[in-house]
Tab-separated table of C-alpha atoms in Angstrom:
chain	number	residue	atom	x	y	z
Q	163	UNK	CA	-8.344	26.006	-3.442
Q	164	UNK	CA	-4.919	24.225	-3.163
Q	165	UNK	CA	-2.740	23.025	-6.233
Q	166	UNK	CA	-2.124	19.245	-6.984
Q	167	UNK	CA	1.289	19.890	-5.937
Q	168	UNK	CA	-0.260	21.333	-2.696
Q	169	UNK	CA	-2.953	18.443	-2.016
Q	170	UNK	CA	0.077	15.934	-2.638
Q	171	UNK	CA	1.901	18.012	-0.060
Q	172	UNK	CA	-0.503	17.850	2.236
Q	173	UNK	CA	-0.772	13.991	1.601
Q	174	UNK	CA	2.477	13.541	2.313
Q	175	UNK	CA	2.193	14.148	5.829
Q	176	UNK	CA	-0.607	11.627	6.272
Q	177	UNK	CA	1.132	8.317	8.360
Q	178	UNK	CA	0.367	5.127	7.620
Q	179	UNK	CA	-1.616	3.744	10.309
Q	180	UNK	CA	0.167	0.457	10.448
Q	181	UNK	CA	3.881	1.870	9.746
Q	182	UNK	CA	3.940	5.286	10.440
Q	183	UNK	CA	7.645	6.179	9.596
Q	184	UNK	CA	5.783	6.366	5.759
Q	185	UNK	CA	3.376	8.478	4.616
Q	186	UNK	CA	0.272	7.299	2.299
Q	187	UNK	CA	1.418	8.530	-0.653
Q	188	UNK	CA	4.844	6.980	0.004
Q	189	UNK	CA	3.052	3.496	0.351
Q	190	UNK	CA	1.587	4.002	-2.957
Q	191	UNK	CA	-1.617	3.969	-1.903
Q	192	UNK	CA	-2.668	7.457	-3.216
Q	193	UNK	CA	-2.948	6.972	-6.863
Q	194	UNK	CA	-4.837	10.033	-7.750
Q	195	UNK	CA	-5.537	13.671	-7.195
Q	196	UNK	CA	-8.546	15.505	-8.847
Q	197	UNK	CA	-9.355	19.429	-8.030
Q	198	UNK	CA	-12.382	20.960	-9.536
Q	199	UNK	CA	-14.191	23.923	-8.294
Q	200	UNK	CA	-16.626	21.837	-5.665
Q	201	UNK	CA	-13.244	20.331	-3.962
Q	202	UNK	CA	-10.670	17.482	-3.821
Q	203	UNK	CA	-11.273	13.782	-5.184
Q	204	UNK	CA	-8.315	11.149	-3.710
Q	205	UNK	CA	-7.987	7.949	-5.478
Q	206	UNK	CA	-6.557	5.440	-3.285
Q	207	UNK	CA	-6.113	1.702	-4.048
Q	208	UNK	CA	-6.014	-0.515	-1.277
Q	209	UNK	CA	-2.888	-2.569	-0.238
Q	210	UNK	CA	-5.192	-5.861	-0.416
Q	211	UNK	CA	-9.080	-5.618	-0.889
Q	212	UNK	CA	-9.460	-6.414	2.763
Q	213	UNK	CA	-6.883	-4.116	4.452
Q	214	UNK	CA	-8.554	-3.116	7.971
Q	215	UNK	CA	-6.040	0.112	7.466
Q	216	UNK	CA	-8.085	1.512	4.772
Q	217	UNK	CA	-10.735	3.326	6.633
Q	218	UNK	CA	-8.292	4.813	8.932
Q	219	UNK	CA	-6.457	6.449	5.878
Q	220	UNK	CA	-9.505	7.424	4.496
Q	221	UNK	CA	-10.359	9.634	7.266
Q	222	UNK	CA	-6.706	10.878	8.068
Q	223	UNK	CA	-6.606	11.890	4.063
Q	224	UNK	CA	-9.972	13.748	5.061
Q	225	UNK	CA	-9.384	15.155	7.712
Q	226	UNK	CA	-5.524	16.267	6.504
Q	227	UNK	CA	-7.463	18.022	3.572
Q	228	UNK	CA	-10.213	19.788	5.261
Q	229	UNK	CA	-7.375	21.111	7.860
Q	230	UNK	CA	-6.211	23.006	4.867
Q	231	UNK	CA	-9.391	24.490	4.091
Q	232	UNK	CA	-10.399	22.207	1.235
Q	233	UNK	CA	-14.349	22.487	1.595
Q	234	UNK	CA	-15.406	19.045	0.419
Q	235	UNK	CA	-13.345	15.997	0.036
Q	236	UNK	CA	-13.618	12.161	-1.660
Q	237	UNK	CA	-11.639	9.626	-1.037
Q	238	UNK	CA	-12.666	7.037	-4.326
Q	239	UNK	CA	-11.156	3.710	-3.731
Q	240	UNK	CA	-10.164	1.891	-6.752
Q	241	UNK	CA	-9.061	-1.926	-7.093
Q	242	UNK	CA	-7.550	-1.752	-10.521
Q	243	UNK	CA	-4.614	-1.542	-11.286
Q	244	UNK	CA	-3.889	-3.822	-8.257
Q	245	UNK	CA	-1.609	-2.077	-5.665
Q	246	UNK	CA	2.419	-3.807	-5.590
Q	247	UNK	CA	4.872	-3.184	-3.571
Q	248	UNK	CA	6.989	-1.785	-6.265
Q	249	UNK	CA	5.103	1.567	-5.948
Q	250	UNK	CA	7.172	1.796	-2.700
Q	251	UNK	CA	9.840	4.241	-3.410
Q	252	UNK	CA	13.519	4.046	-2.593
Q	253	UNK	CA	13.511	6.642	-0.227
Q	254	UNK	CA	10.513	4.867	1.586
Q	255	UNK	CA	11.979	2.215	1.524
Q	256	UNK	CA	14.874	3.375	3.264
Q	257	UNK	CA	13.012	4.502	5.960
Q	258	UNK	CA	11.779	0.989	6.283
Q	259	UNK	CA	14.896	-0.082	6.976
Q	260	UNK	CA	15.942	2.665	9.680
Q	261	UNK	CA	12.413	1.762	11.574
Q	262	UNK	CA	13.294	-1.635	11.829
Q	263	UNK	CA	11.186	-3.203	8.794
Q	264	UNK	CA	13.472	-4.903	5.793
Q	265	UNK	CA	12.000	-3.720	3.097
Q	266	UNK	CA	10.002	-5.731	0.216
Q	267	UNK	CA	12.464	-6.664	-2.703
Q	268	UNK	CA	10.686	-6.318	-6.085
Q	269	UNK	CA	7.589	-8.331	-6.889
Q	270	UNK	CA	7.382	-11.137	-9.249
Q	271	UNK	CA	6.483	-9.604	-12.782
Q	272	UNK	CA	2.730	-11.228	-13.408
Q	273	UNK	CA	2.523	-13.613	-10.812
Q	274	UNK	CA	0.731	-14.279	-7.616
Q	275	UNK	CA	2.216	-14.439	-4.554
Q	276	UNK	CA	1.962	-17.516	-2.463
Q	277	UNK	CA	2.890	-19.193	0.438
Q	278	UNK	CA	5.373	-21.954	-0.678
Q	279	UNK	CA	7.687	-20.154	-3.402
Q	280	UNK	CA	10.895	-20.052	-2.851
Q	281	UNK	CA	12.236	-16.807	-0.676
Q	282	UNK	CA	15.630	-15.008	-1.247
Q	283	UNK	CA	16.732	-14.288	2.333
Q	284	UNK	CA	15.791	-10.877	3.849
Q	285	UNK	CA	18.605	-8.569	4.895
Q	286	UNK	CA	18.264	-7.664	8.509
Q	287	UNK	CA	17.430	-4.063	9.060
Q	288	UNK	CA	19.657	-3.565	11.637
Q	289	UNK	CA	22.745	-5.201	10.907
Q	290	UNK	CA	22.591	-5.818	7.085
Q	291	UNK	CA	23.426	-9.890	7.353
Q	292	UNK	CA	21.658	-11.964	5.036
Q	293	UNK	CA	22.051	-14.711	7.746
Q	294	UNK	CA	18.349	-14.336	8.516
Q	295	UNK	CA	15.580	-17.316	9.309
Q	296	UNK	CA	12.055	-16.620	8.174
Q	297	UNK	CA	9.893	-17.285	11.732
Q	298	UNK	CA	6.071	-16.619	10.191
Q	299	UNK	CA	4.859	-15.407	7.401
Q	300	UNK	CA	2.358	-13.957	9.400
Q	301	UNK	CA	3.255	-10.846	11.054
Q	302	UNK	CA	1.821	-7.932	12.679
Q	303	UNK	CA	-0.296	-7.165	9.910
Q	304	UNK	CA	-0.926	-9.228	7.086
Q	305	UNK	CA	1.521	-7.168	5.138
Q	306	UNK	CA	4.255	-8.281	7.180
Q	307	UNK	CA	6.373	-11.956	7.703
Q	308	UNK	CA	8.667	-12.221	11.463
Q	309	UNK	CA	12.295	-13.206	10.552
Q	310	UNK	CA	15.109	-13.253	13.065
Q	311	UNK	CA	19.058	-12.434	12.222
Q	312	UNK	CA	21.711	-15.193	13.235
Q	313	UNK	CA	24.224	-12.588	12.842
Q	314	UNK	CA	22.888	-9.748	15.578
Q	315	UNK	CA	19.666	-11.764	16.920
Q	316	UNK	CA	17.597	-9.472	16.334
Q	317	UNK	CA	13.808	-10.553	15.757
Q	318	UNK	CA	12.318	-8.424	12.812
Q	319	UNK	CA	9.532	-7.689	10.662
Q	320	UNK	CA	9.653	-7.644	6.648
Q	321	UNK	CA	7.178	-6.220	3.897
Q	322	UNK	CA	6.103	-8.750	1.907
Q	323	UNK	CA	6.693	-8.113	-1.493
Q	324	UNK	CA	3.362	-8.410	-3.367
């Protein structure tokens, strides 16, 4: 039977479907490992309840696991605490940024995210200006708003911050 430290090793290697420069557990998602004698439990919280990404990582964390010889895996999917972008690390993050994606800033303490606050602008991955213009909110995925950089002109995709 692997260690925690293994599983979470293993878990580390599992893409995210929708931005595969990050892994799962670099997303945040994975917010639990349990190991007992019968196998591996993975608690996962979604990115939004309705995140068509979901079933894809629950197989990939499967099948990742049962690779390594773990006999019997669960994925458990828990809502609470809601997932936030702040579980992102830095070094995620980062890689964000090199892949093209500007990275979420922090998420407002508390609140809910909508569509008509007020938005600091988004530093363009590419160049670093702040002379950006927000095109959609709606990107790619729902996870993602289409902004454009004056400065380079490069079009460019950002992770909301939720």
């Amino acid at each position: 039977m692997l260690t925690r430290d293994e599983v979470f090793a293993v878990l580390q290697t599992v893409p995210d479907p929708e931005v595969p420069v990050i892994s799962v557990v670099e997303l945040g998602v994975v917010r639990d490992v349990d190991i007992t004698p019968d196998g591996v439990t993975v608690t996962m919280t979604p990115t939004y309840s309705g995140c068509p990404a979901m079933r894809e990582m629950e197989a990939d964390v499967k099948a990742a696991l049962l690779a390594r010889g773990v006999r019997n895996v669960t994925v458990r999917m828990t809502l609470s605490p809601a997932w936030t972008t702040d579980w992102i690390g830095e070094e995620a993050r980062e890689k964000l940024r090199r892949y093209g994606i500007a990275p979420p800033g922090r998420a407002d303490q508390g609140g809910f995210v909508t569509l008509t606050r007020a938005r600091p602008a988004v530093a363009c991955p590419f160049c670093g200006s702040t002379d950006t213009v927000l095109q959609s909110e709606f990107g790619s995925t729902a996870c993602k708003a289409i902004h454009s950089c004056r400065a380079c002109g490069s079009p460019f995709d950002e992770f909301k911050a939720l």
